[in-house]
mmCIF file of C-alpha atoms in Angstrom:
data_model
loop_
_atom_site.group_PDB
_atom_site.id
_atom_site.type_symbol
_atom_site.label_atom_id
_atom_site.label_comp_id
_atom_site.label_asym_id
_atom_site.label_seq_id
_atom_site.Cartn_x
_atom_site.Cartn_y
_atom_site.Cartn_z
ATOM 1 C CA MET A 1098 31.327 -7.796 -13.476
ATOM 2 C CA LYS A 1099 30.560 -10.948 -15.465
ATOM 3 C CA THR A 1100 31.601 -13.093 -12.494
ATOM 4 C CA ARG A 1101 29.363 -11.079 -10.186
ATOM 5 C CA ARG A 1102 26.382 -11.582 -12.521
ATOM 6 C CA LEU A 1103 27.044 -15.313 -12.654
ATOM 7 C CA VAL A 1104 27.230 -15.522 -8.850
ATOM 8 C CA TYR A 1105 24.023 -13.542 -8.495
ATOM 9 C CA SER A 1106 22.249 -15.741 -11.053
ATOM 10 C CA ALA A 1107 23.366 -18.855 -9.195
ATOM 11 C CA VAL A 1108 22.119 -17.442 -5.877
ATOM 12 C CA LEU A 1109 18.821 -16.435 -7.433
ATOM 13 C CA LEU A 1110 18.339 -19.905 -8.913
ATOM 14 C CA MET A 1111 19.077 -21.421 -5.522
ATOM 15 C CA PHE A 1112 16.464 -19.284 -3.782
ATOM 16 C CA MET A 1113 13.946 -19.910 -6.540
ATOM 17 C CA ALA A 1114 14.486 -23.635 -6.119
ATOM 18 C CA MET A 1115 14.016 -23.254 -2.362
ATOM 19 C CA SER A 1116 10.853 -21.257 -2.988
ATOM 20 C CA LEU A 1117 9.493 -23.937 -5.300
ATOM 21 C CA THR A 1118 10.263 -26.588 -2.696
ATOM 22 C CA ILE A 1119 8.459 -24.611 -0.019
ATOM 23 C CA SER A 1120 5.525 -24.018 -2.349
ATOM 24 C CA ALA A 1121 5.327 -27.714 -3.122
ATOM 25 C CA GLN A 1122 5.336 -28.534 0.568
ATOM 26 C CA GLN A 1123 2.588 -25.965 1.112
ATOM 27 C CA LYS A 1124 0.751 -27.328 -1.939
ATOM 28 C CA THR A 1125 -0.416 -23.871 -3.011
ATOM 29 C CA SER A 1126 0.593 -20.231 -3.093
ATOM 30 C CA LEU A 1127 -1.311 -17.175 -1.909
ATOM 31 C CA LYS A 1128 -2.065 -16.073 -5.464
ATOM 32 C CA ASP A 1129 -3.331 -19.535 -6.398
ATOM 33 C CA ALA A 1130 -5.403 -19.967 -3.248
ATOM 34 C CA TYR A 1131 -7.371 -16.788 -3.989
ATOM 35 C CA GLN A 1132 -7.461 -17.071 -7.767
ATOM 36 C CA GLY A 1133 -10.894 -16.029 -8.985
ATOM 37 C CA CYS A 1134 -11.590 -14.095 -5.791
ATOM 38 C CA PHE A 1135 -8.957 -11.342 -5.611
ATOM 39 C CA LEU A 1136 -5.328 -10.623 -6.404
ATOM 40 C CA VAL A 1137 -2.745 -10.977 -3.632
ATOM 41 C CA GLY A 1138 0.319 -8.778 -3.554
ATOM 42 C CA ALA A 1139 3.036 -6.988 -1.622
ATOM 43 C CA ALA A 1140 4.674 -3.577 -1.470
ATOM 44 C CA LEU A 1141 8.267 -3.712 -2.704
ATOM 45 C CA ASN A 1142 11.407 -1.766 -1.915
ATOM 46 C CA PRO A 1143 14.174 -1.172 -4.491
ATOM 47 C CA SER A 1144 16.382 -4.051 -3.325
ATOM 48 C CA GLU A 1145 13.548 -6.442 -4.147
ATOM 49 C CA PHE A 1146 12.557 -5.257 -7.604
ATOM 50 C CA ALA A 1147 16.120 -4.381 -8.637
ATOM 51 C CA GLY A 1148 17.262 -7.952 -7.982
ATOM 52 C CA GLU A 1149 19.524 -7.207 -5.015
ATOM 53 C CA ASN A 1150 17.565 -9.485 -2.668
ATOM 54 C CA PRO A 1151 17.315 -12.885 -4.377
ATOM 55 C CA ARG A 1152 15.579 -14.521 -1.406
ATOM 56 C CA ASN A 1153 12.705 -12.037 -1.458
ATOM 57 C CA TYR A 1154 12.731 -11.971 -5.252
ATOM 58 C CA ALA A 1155 11.956 -15.685 -5.332
ATOM 59 C CA LEU A 1156 9.273 -15.302 -2.675
ATOM 60 C CA ILE A 1157 7.569 -12.430 -4.480
ATOM 61 C CA THR A 1158 7.446 -14.178 -7.832
ATOM 62 C CA SER A 1159 6.110 -17.418 -6.357
ATOM 63 C CA GLN A 1160 3.448 -15.968 -4.038
ATOM 64 C CA PHE A 1161 2.107 -12.724 -5.509
ATOM 65 C CA ASN A 1162 0.413 -11.492 -8.691
ATOM 66 C CA THR A 1163 0.232 -7.780 -7.920
ATOM 67 C CA ILE A 1164 2.797 -5.296 -6.597
ATOM 68 C CA SER A 1165 2.868 -1.809 -5.095
ATOM 69 C CA PRO A 1166 5.891 0.475 -4.631
ATOM 70 C CA GLU A 1167 6.714 1.533 -1.091
ATOM 71 C CA ASN A 1168 8.233 4.901 -1.994
ATOM 72 C CA VAL A 1169 9.687 5.186 -5.501
ATOM 73 C CA LEU A 1170 6.615 6.790 -7.109
ATOM 74 C CA LYS A 1171 5.978 9.287 -4.310
ATOM 75 C CA TRP A 1172 6.489 12.942 -5.203
ATOM 76 C CA GLU A 1173 9.699 13.499 -3.175
ATOM 77 C CA VAL A 1174 11.425 10.630 -4.999
ATOM 78 C CA ILE A 1175 10.145 10.874 -8.541
ATOM 79 C CA HIS A 1176 9.845 14.697 -8.754
ATOM 80 C CA PRO A 1177 12.308 16.121 -6.191
ATOM 81 C CA LYS A 1178 12.870 19.501 -7.882
ATOM 82 C CA PRO A 1179 10.636 21.698 -10.077
ATOM 83 C CA ASP A 1180 12.333 20.717 -13.323
ATOM 84 C CA THR A 1181 13.626 17.275 -12.324
ATOM 85 C CA TYR A 1182 11.908 13.900 -12.674
ATOM 86 C CA ASN A 1183 13.739 10.759 -11.572
ATOM 87 C CA PHE A 1184 12.153 7.787 -13.322
ATOM 88 C CA ALA A 1185 15.017 5.307 -12.918
ATOM 89 C CA LEU A 1186 13.715 3.448 -9.854
ATOM 90 C CA GLY A 1187 10.113 3.696 -10.993
ATOM 91 C CA ASP A 1188 11.059 2.223 -14.343
ATOM 92 C CA GLN A 1189 12.829 -0.703 -12.647
ATOM 93 C CA TYR A 1190 9.761 -1.336 -10.506
ATOM 94 C CA VAL A 1191 7.419 -1.337 -13.506
ATOM 95 C CA GLU A 1192 9.765 -3.512 -15.559
ATOM 96 C CA PHE A 1193 9.817 -6.067 -12.723
ATOM 97 C CA GLY A 1194 6.027 -6.196 -12.702
ATOM 98 C CA GLN A 1195 5.797 -6.500 -16.461
ATOM 99 C CA LYS A 1196 8.425 -9.255 -16.551
ATOM 100 C CA HIS A 1197 6.400 -11.325 -14.109
ATOM 101 C CA HIS A 1198 2.979 -10.472 -15.557
ATOM 102 C CA MET A 1199 1.768 -8.725 -12.428
ATOM 103 C CA PHE A 1200 -0.978 -6.160 -11.853
ATOM 104 C CA ILE A 1201 1.069 -3.009 -11.230
ATOM 105 C CA ILE A 1202 -0.028 -0.299 -8.777
ATOM 106 C CA GLY A 1203 1.192 3.304 -8.726
ATOM 107 C CA HIS A 1204 1.394 4.885 -5.260
ATOM 108 C CA THR A 1205 0.713 7.806 -4.800
ATOM 109 C CA LEU A 1206 -0.013 10.970 -6.785
ATOM 110 C CA VAL A 1207 -1.440 13.407 -4.215
ATOM 111 C CA TRP A 1208 -0.535 13.284 -0.524
ATOM 112 C CA HIS A 1209 0.185 15.774 2.241
ATOM 113 C CA ALA A 1210 3.309 13.830 3.280
ATOM 114 C CA GLN A 1211 6.508 13.072 1.368
ATOM 115 C CA THR A 1212 5.766 16.024 -0.887
ATOM 116 C CA PRO A 1213 8.550 18.649 -1.100
ATOM 117 C CA ARG A 1214 7.833 22.102 0.312
ATOM 118 C CA TRP A 1215 8.660 23.736 -3.012
ATOM 119 C CA VAL A 1216 5.539 22.193 -4.540
ATOM 120 C CA PHE A 1217 3.407 24.704 -2.671
ATOM 121 C CA GLU A 1218 5.683 27.745 -3.072
ATOM 122 C CA ASP A 1219 6.812 30.135 -5.778
ATOM 123 C CA GLU A 1220 10.463 30.917 -6.488
ATOM 124 C CA LYS A 1221 10.481 33.448 -3.606
ATOM 125 C CA GLY A 1222 9.117 30.981 -1.083
ATOM 126 C CA ASN A 1223 5.635 32.480 -0.996
ATOM 127 C CA PRO A 1224 2.522 30.289 -1.137
ATOM 128 C CA LEU A 1225 1.336 29.592 -4.686
ATOM 129 C CA THR A 1226 -1.986 30.853 -5.953
ATOM 130 C CA ARG A 1227 -4.814 28.394 -6.502
ATOM 131 C CA GLU A 1228 -4.295 28.523 -10.266
ATOM 132 C CA ALA A 1229 -0.543 27.999 -10.043
ATOM 133 C CA LEU A 1230 -0.852 25.001 -7.701
ATOM 134 C CA LEU A 1231 -3.545 23.437 -9.870
ATOM 135 C CA GLN A 1232 -1.229 23.798 -12.850
ATOM 136 C CA ARG A 1233 1.626 22.212 -10.891
ATOM 137 C CA LEU A 1234 -0.645 19.346 -9.843
ATOM 138 C CA HIS A 1235 -1.790 18.855 -13.427
ATOM 139 C CA ASP A 1236 1.739 18.863 -14.795
ATOM 140 C CA HIS A 1237 2.985 16.361 -12.204
ATOM 141 C CA ILE A 1238 0.128 13.928 -12.789
ATOM 142 C CA GLN A 1239 0.258 14.307 -16.549
ATOM 143 C CA THR A 1240 4.008 13.665 -16.568
ATOM 144 C CA VAL A 1241 4.086 10.734 -14.140
ATOM 145 C CA VAL A 1242 0.913 8.931 -15.193
ATOM 146 C CA GLY A 1243 1.670 9.707 -18.826
ATOM 147 C CA HIS A 1244 5.161 8.225 -18.483
ATOM 148 C CA TYR A 1245 3.634 4.926 -17.301
ATOM 149 C CA LYS A 1246 0.545 4.983 -19.503
ATOM 150 C CA GLY A 1247 -0.461 1.442 -20.429
ATOM 151 C CA LYS A 1248 2.037 -0.005 -17.937
ATOM 152 C CA VAL A 1249 0.737 0.899 -14.476
ATOM 153 C CA ASN A 1250 -2.701 -0.683 -14.107
ATOM 154 C CA GLY A 1251 -4.050 1.337 -11.195
ATOM 155 C CA TRP A 1252 -3.145 4.493 -9.264
ATOM 156 C CA ASP A 1253 -3.680 5.624 -5.688
ATOM 157 C CA VAL A 1254 -4.626 9.064 -6.932
ATOM 158 C CA VAL A 1255 -5.417 10.767 -3.638
ATOM 159 C CA ASN A 1256 -4.059 9.551 -0.316
ATOM 160 C CA GLU A 1257 -5.242 10.229 3.246
ATOM 161 C CA VAL A 1258 -7.274 13.420 2.849
ATOM 162 C CA LEU A 1259 -9.547 12.781 5.843
ATOM 163 C CA ASN A 1260 -9.198 13.508 9.544
ATOM 164 C CA GLU A 1261 -10.312 10.924 12.071
ATOM 165 C CA ASP A 1262 -13.673 12.676 12.443
ATOM 166 C CA GLY A 1263 -14.330 12.406 8.714
ATOM 167 C CA THR A 1264 -13.679 16.050 7.865
ATOM 168 C CA LEU A 1265 -11.221 17.033 5.164
ATOM 169 C CA ARG A 1266 -7.607 17.416 6.291
ATOM 170 C CA GLN A 1267 -6.366 21.017 6.145
ATOM 171 C CA SER A 1268 -3.330 20.191 4.032
ATOM 172 C CA PRO A 1269 -1.616 22.734 1.769
ATOM 173 C CA TRP A 1270 -3.600 21.240 -1.116
ATOM 174 C CA MET A 1271 -6.839 22.015 0.679
ATOM 175 C CA LYS A 1272 -5.824 25.441 1.974
ATOM 176 C CA ILE A 1273 -4.582 26.741 -1.380
ATOM 177 C CA ILE A 1274 -6.868 25.042 -3.912
ATOM 178 C CA GLY A 1275 -9.952 24.098 -1.923
ATOM 179 C CA GLU A 1276 -11.669 20.732 -1.724
ATOM 180 C CA ASP A 1277 -12.029 20.374 -5.475
ATOM 181 C CA TYR A 1278 -8.323 19.490 -5.684
ATOM 182 C CA ILE A 1279 -9.483 15.919 -5.088
ATOM 183 C CA GLN A 1280 -11.821 15.963 -8.072
ATOM 184 C CA LYS A 1281 -9.195 17.657 -10.228
ATOM 185 C CA ALA A 1282 -6.570 15.037 -9.364
ATOM 186 C CA PHE A 1283 -8.825 12.209 -10.528
ATOM 187 C CA GLU A 1284 -9.711 14.074 -13.710
ATOM 188 C CA PHE A 1285 -6.056 14.817 -14.474
ATOM 189 C CA ALA A 1286 -5.108 11.159 -13.906
ATOM 190 C CA HIS A 1287 -7.927 9.899 -16.107
ATOM 191 C CA ALA A 1288 -6.923 12.280 -18.902
ATOM 192 C CA ALA A 1289 -3.324 11.065 -18.675
ATOM 193 C CA ASP A 1290 -4.314 7.369 -18.899
ATOM 194 C CA PRO A 1291 -8.014 6.668 -19.565
ATOM 195 C CA GLN A 1292 -7.519 2.908 -19.098
ATOM 196 C CA ALA A 1293 -5.944 3.040 -15.632
ATOM 197 C CA GLN A 1294 -7.980 2.255 -12.530
ATOM 198 C CA LEU A 1295 -8.112 5.160 -10.083
ATOM 199 C CA TYR A 1296 -8.443 4.873 -6.302
ATOM 200 C CA TYR A 1297 -8.903 6.855 -3.117
ATOM 201 C CA ASN A 1298 -6.664 5.397 -0.364
ATOM 202 C CA ASP A 1299 -6.840 5.888 3.422
ATOM 203 C CA TYR A 1300 -6.362 4.272 6.828
ATOM 204 C CA SER A 1301 -8.782 3.681 9.742
ATOM 205 C CA LEU A 1302 -11.853 3.717 7.512
ATOM 206 C CA GLU A 1303 -13.211 0.918 9.686
ATOM 207 C CA ASN A 1304 -13.934 3.601 12.318
ATOM 208 C CA GLU A 1305 -17.450 4.907 11.774
ATOM 209 C CA ALA A 1306 -16.832 8.669 11.744
ATOM 210 C CA LYS A 1307 -13.968 8.504 9.279
ATOM 211 C CA ARG A 1308 -15.780 5.928 7.146
ATOM 212 C CA LYS A 1309 -18.802 8.223 6.905
ATOM 213 C CA GLY A 1310 -16.547 11.012 5.660
ATOM 214 C CA ALA A 1311 -15.065 8.719 3.020
ATOM 215 C CA LEU A 1312 -18.482 7.455 1.945
ATOM 216 C CA ASP A 1313 -19.691 11.041 1.546
ATOM 217 C CA LEU A 1314 -16.574 11.909 -0.440
ATOM 218 C CA VAL A 1315 -17.074 8.993 -2.826
ATOM 219 C CA LYS A 1316 -20.767 9.836 -3.248
ATOM 220 C CA LYS A 1317 -19.902 13.433 -4.158
ATOM 221 C CA LEU A 1318 -17.247 12.360 -6.657
ATOM 222 C CA LYS A 1319 -19.535 9.852 -8.333
ATOM 223 C CA ALA A 1320 -22.377 12.383 -8.480
ATOM 224 C CA LYS A 1321 -20.063 14.705 -10.411
ATOM 225 C CA GLY A 1322 -19.052 11.946 -12.812
ATOM 226 C CA VAL A 1323 -15.508 11.749 -11.474
ATOM 227 C CA PRO A 1324 -13.774 8.555 -12.701
ATOM 228 C CA ILE A 1325 -13.122 6.738 -9.402
ATOM 229 C CA THR A 1326 -12.736 2.956 -9.632
ATOM 230 C CA GLY A 1327 -12.444 2.049 -5.993
ATOM 231 C CA VAL A 1328 -11.438 2.757 -2.428
ATOM 232 C CA GLY A 1329 -8.268 1.464 -0.826
ATOM 233 C CA LEU A 1330 -8.527 0.342 2.783
ATOM 234 C CA GLN A 1331 -4.959 0.429 4.062
ATOM 235 C CA ASP A 1332 -5.721 -2.022 6.897
ATOM 236 C CA HIS A 1333 -2.778 -1.395 9.194
ATOM 237 C CA PHE A 1334 -4.396 -3.446 11.934
ATOM 238 C CA GLY A 1335 -3.770 -4.638 15.461
ATOM 239 C CA MET A 1336 -4.612 -7.910 17.126
ATOM 240 C CA GLU A 1337 -7.959 -6.598 18.405
ATOM 241 C CA TRP A 1338 -8.867 -3.578 16.285
ATOM 242 C CA PRO A 1339 -10.894 -3.516 14.147
ATOM 243 C CA SER A 1340 -13.418 -6.250 14.759
ATOM 244 C CA ALA A 1341 -14.411 -8.549 11.916
ATOM 245 C CA GLN A 1342 -17.844 -6.892 12.023
ATOM 246 C CA GLN A 1343 -16.349 -3.417 11.565
ATOM 247 C CA LEU A 1344 -14.355 -4.659 8.593
ATOM 248 C CA ASP A 1345 -17.342 -6.452 7.072
ATOM 249 C CA THR A 1346 -19.529 -3.348 7.424
ATOM 250 C CA THR A 1347 -16.874 -1.132 5.867
ATOM 251 C CA ILE A 1348 -16.457 -3.299 2.785
ATOM 252 C CA SER A 1349 -20.226 -3.669 2.394
ATOM 253 C CA GLU A 1350 -20.935 0.050 2.619
ATOM 254 C CA PHE A 1351 -18.360 0.994 -0.008
ATOM 255 C CA GLY A 1352 -19.523 -1.852 -2.224
ATOM 256 C CA GLN A 1353 -23.067 -0.500 -2.053
ATOM 257 C CA LEU A 1354 -21.809 2.712 -3.662
ATOM 258 C CA GLY A 1355 -20.782 0.744 -6.746
ATOM 259 C CA VAL A 1356 -17.032 1.027 -6.243
ATOM 260 C CA LYS A 1357 -14.508 -1.743 -5.783
ATOM 261 C CA VAL A 1358 -12.572 -2.201 -2.546
ATOM 262 C CA MET A 1359 -8.834 -2.853 -2.394
ATOM 263 C CA ILE A 1360 -6.909 -3.812 0.732
ATOM 264 C CA THR A 1361 -3.799 -1.840 0.003
ATOM 265 C CA GLU A 1362 -1.297 -1.898 2.907
ATOM 266 C CA LEU A 1363 -2.146 -4.861 5.119
ATOM 267 C CA ASP A 1364 -0.170 -5.764 8.219
ATOM 268 C CA VAL A 1365 -1.058 -6.844 11.768
ATOM 269 C CA ASP A 1366 0.859 -5.273 14.650
ATOM 270 C CA VAL A 1367 1.532 -7.840 17.406
ATOM 271 C CA LEU A 1368 3.254 -5.422 19.797
ATOM 272 C CA PRO A 1369 1.632 -3.570 22.718
ATOM 273 C CA GLU A 1370 -0.748 -0.829 21.673
ATOM 274 C CA THR A 1371 0.348 2.790 21.644
ATOM 275 C CA LYS A 1372 -1.724 5.927 21.318
ATOM 276 C CA GLY A 1373 -1.354 5.555 17.567
ATOM 277 C CA SER A 1374 -2.732 2.039 17.327
ATOM 278 C CA GLN A 1375 -5.699 3.032 15.155
ATOM 279 C CA THR A 1376 -3.816 5.334 12.831
ATOM 280 C CA ALA A 1377 -1.099 5.170 10.202
ATOM 281 C CA ASP A 1378 -0.071 8.824 10.424
ATOM 282 C CA VAL A 1379 3.566 8.770 9.330
ATOM 283 C CA SER A 1380 4.345 11.859 11.439
ATOM 284 C CA LEU A 1381 3.647 9.978 14.679
ATOM 285 C CA ASN A 1382 6.792 9.362 16.740
ATOM 286 C CA ILE A 1383 6.570 7.705 20.160
ATOM 287 C CA ALA A 1384 9.526 7.439 22.533
ATOM 288 C CA ALA A 1385 11.164 4.040 22.859
ATOM 289 C CA ASP A 1386 10.251 1.956 25.898
ATOM 290 C CA PRO A 1387 11.360 -1.659 26.558
ATOM 291 C CA LYS A 1388 7.801 -2.460 27.616
ATOM 292 C CA LEU A 1389 6.695 -1.693 24.058
ATOM 293 C CA ASN A 1390 9.193 -4.185 22.582
ATOM 294 C CA PRO A 1391 8.534 -7.480 24.408
ATOM 295 C CA TYR A 1392 9.495 -9.902 21.606
ATOM 296 C CA ALA A 1393 12.979 -8.715 20.672
ATOM 297 C CA GLY A 1394 14.241 -12.287 20.917
ATOM 298 C CA GLY A 1395 11.472 -13.878 18.862
ATOM 299 C CA LEU A 1396 7.704 -14.271 18.755
ATOM 300 C CA PRO A 1397 6.416 -16.920 21.213
ATOM 301 C CA ASP A 1398 4.446 -19.823 19.788
ATOM 302 C CA ALA A 1399 1.299 -18.685 21.576
ATOM 303 C CA MET A 1400 1.492 -15.307 19.826
ATOM 304 C CA GLN A 1401 2.214 -17.016 16.495
ATOM 305 C CA GLN A 1402 -1.061 -18.898 16.865
ATOM 306 C CA LYS A 1403 -2.969 -15.767 17.847
ATOM 307 C CA LEU A 1404 -1.582 -13.988 14.787
ATOM 308 C CA ALA A 1405 -2.624 -16.935 12.619
ATOM 309 C CA GLN A 1406 -6.150 -16.768 14.031
ATOM 310 C CA ARG A 1407 -6.282 -13.027 13.413
ATOM 311 C CA TYR A 1408 -5.187 -13.392 9.793
ATOM 312 C CA ALA A 1409 -7.677 -16.233 9.245
ATOM 313 C CA GLU A 1410 -10.442 -13.947 10.524
ATOM 314 C CA LEU A 1411 -9.407 -11.101 8.241
ATOM 315 C CA PHE A 1412 -9.090 -13.206 5.093
ATOM 316 C CA ALA A 1413 -12.379 -14.985 5.744
ATOM 317 C CA THR A 1414 -13.973 -11.532 5.809
ATOM 318 C CA TYR A 1415 -12.207 -10.417 2.624
ATOM 319 C CA ALA A 1416 -13.189 -13.655 0.862
ATOM 320 C CA LYS A 1417 -16.798 -13.131 1.895
ATOM 321 C CA HIS A 1418 -16.737 -10.145 -0.469
ATOM 322 C CA CYS A 1419 -15.188 -11.722 -3.567
ATOM 323 C CA GLY A 1420 -16.014 -9.472 -6.491
ATOM 324 C CA VAL A 1421 -16.177 -6.339 -4.358
ATOM 325 C CA VAL A 1422 -12.724 -6.855 -2.874
ATOM 326 C CA THR A 1423 -10.464 -7.177 -5.904
ATOM 327 C CA ARG A 1424 -6.992 -7.020 -4.347
ATOM 328 C CA VAL A 1425 -5.255 -7.655 -1.017
ATOM 329 C CA THR A 1426 -1.743 -6.226 -0.745
ATOM 330 C CA PHE A 1427 0.607 -6.659 2.211
ATOM 331 C CA TRP A 1428 2.778 -3.686 3.148
ATOM 332 C CA GLY A 1429 6.063 -5.518 2.874
ATOM 333 C CA VAL A 1430 7.242 -9.028 2.060
ATOM 334 C CA THR A 1431 8.840 -10.355 5.262
ATOM 335 C CA ASP A 1432 8.897 -9.231 8.892
ATOM 336 C CA ALA A 1433 12.418 -7.923 8.348
ATOM 337 C CA ASP A 1434 11.186 -5.464 5.712
ATOM 338 C CA SER A 1435 8.193 -4.072 7.590
ATOM 339 C CA TRP A 1436 7.908 -0.379 8.401
ATOM 340 C CA LYS A 1437 6.326 -1.495 11.681
ATOM 341 C CA ASN A 1438 9.816 -2.181 13.066
ATOM 342 C CA ASN A 1439 10.354 1.589 13.179
ATOM 343 C CA TRP A 1440 6.842 3.047 13.458
ATOM 344 C CA PRO A 1441 5.413 4.497 15.602
ATOM 345 C CA VAL A 1442 8.363 3.543 17.851
ATOM 346 C CA ARG A 1443 11.815 3.238 16.307
ATOM 347 C CA GLY A 1444 13.943 0.148 16.794
ATOM 348 C CA ARG A 1445 11.312 -2.389 17.795
ATOM 349 C CA THR A 1446 11.098 -5.983 16.570
ATOM 350 C CA ASN A 1447 7.700 -6.568 15.039
ATOM 351 C CA TYR A 1448 6.154 -9.587 13.305
ATOM 352 C CA PRO A 1449 3.251 -8.216 11.228
ATOM 353 C CA LEU A 1450 3.454 -10.245 8.002
ATOM 354 C CA LEU A 1451 3.111 -13.849 6.821
ATOM 355 C CA PHE A 1452 6.824 -14.558 6.273
ATOM 356 C CA ASP A 1453 9.485 -14.376 8.976
ATOM 357 C CA ARG A 1454 12.910 -12.749 8.866
ATOM 358 C CA SER A 1455 14.300 -15.758 7.015
ATOM 359 C CA ALA A 1456 11.509 -15.471 4.410
ATOM 360 C CA LEU A 1457 9.921 -18.669 5.704
ATOM 361 C CA PRO A 1458 6.145 -19.014 6.090
ATOM 362 C CA LYS A 1459 4.724 -18.507 9.576
ATOM 363 C CA PRO A 1460 1.628 -20.288 10.919
ATOM 364 C CA ALA A 1461 -0.339 -17.246 9.728
ATOM 365 C CA PHE A 1462 0.524 -18.160 6.142
ATOM 366 C CA GLN A 1463 -1.180 -21.521 6.371
ATOM 367 C CA ALA A 1464 -4.131 -19.947 8.169
ATOM 368 C CA VAL A 1465 -4.596 -17.545 5.245
ATOM 369 C CA ILE A 1466 -4.389 -20.410 2.744
ATOM 370 C CA GLU A 1467 -7.013 -22.352 4.665
ATOM 371 C CA ALA A 1468 -9.326 -19.320 4.811
ATOM 372 C CA ALA A 1469 -9.535 -19.218 0.986
ATOM 373 C CA PRO A 1470 -12.845 -20.078 -0.675
ATOM 374 C CA LYS A 1471 -13.039 -23.770 -1.473
ATOM 375 C CA LYS A 1472 -12.918 -24.380 -5.197
ATOM 376 C CA THR A 1473 -15.483 -26.741 -6.688
ATOM 377 C CA MET A 1474 -14.686 -29.020 -9.620
#
């Protein structure tokens, strides 16, 4: 065991040295380039925050100053059975963030997906009453947020409650409790940790109908005095959608409501569009087709440059709203780690992030650095 630890430490030091060399060659990191404008981060999987992936570990610590968990704080992982909470992975994630002085995000407290069926049922399998489900929601939030009180800086309290037309999704939460479950979730989270920032998080808010629904939701919450800090734009984008103007309008309109805007799950899909190109619905599953996987052997240079241009456009828009946009988080660290390799079509080879499968910076990385606001002396 001691030998294994020594080998791991040596490997980690090697990758950290490589990361420092790369950073020196690049002259700056993502977090330094946008210092004073917004935080830059990534969503992590257990191998990264538990120290099992030294290459990514070194990359994360050199480039980012905020982290999100891909799955370890979702209900099915942290609260799999009525009387069982599994904090081990969540604790490792938080300890990693604390060790490296990062702004730590909790994701997510209330969602229609990755929530066990038992949450909505009594011991006989019948649907819970409104009062019973509210109590279950309260107890879950109080336990999880309370466990990380003073450690997790911000929570995605409510996730993806809107349909594409801006109406409220008819999830079990909505059907059993009614639309005030959203308000209650924020109030429960605030009571559990009054200092934590609290967010509403969703995808495709750049589309007008859905954005209008989200704007109306935020207005209603604020009118009732609900403690909502900001809105998370997931920003699972393609090469064409949304336009820079759609993105700019979206950020501006939420900013006008007096809430902050966080870019919470950024990636750019370079593969051919599918019918799910403007959604991030995790239930979507499209049959495999070789025509939908044209870059299995590598991304051509021409596409690398197009991706770089796309990322430059996005970050120029984010930087335009320094002060309103407070955080930009990528959903994954390298192309190898991205969920886009298996969604909405399984087994594809995608290239949606700034670092390639060897954890080396792509042209898009430098484009993002160059899009940062120029600092004056």
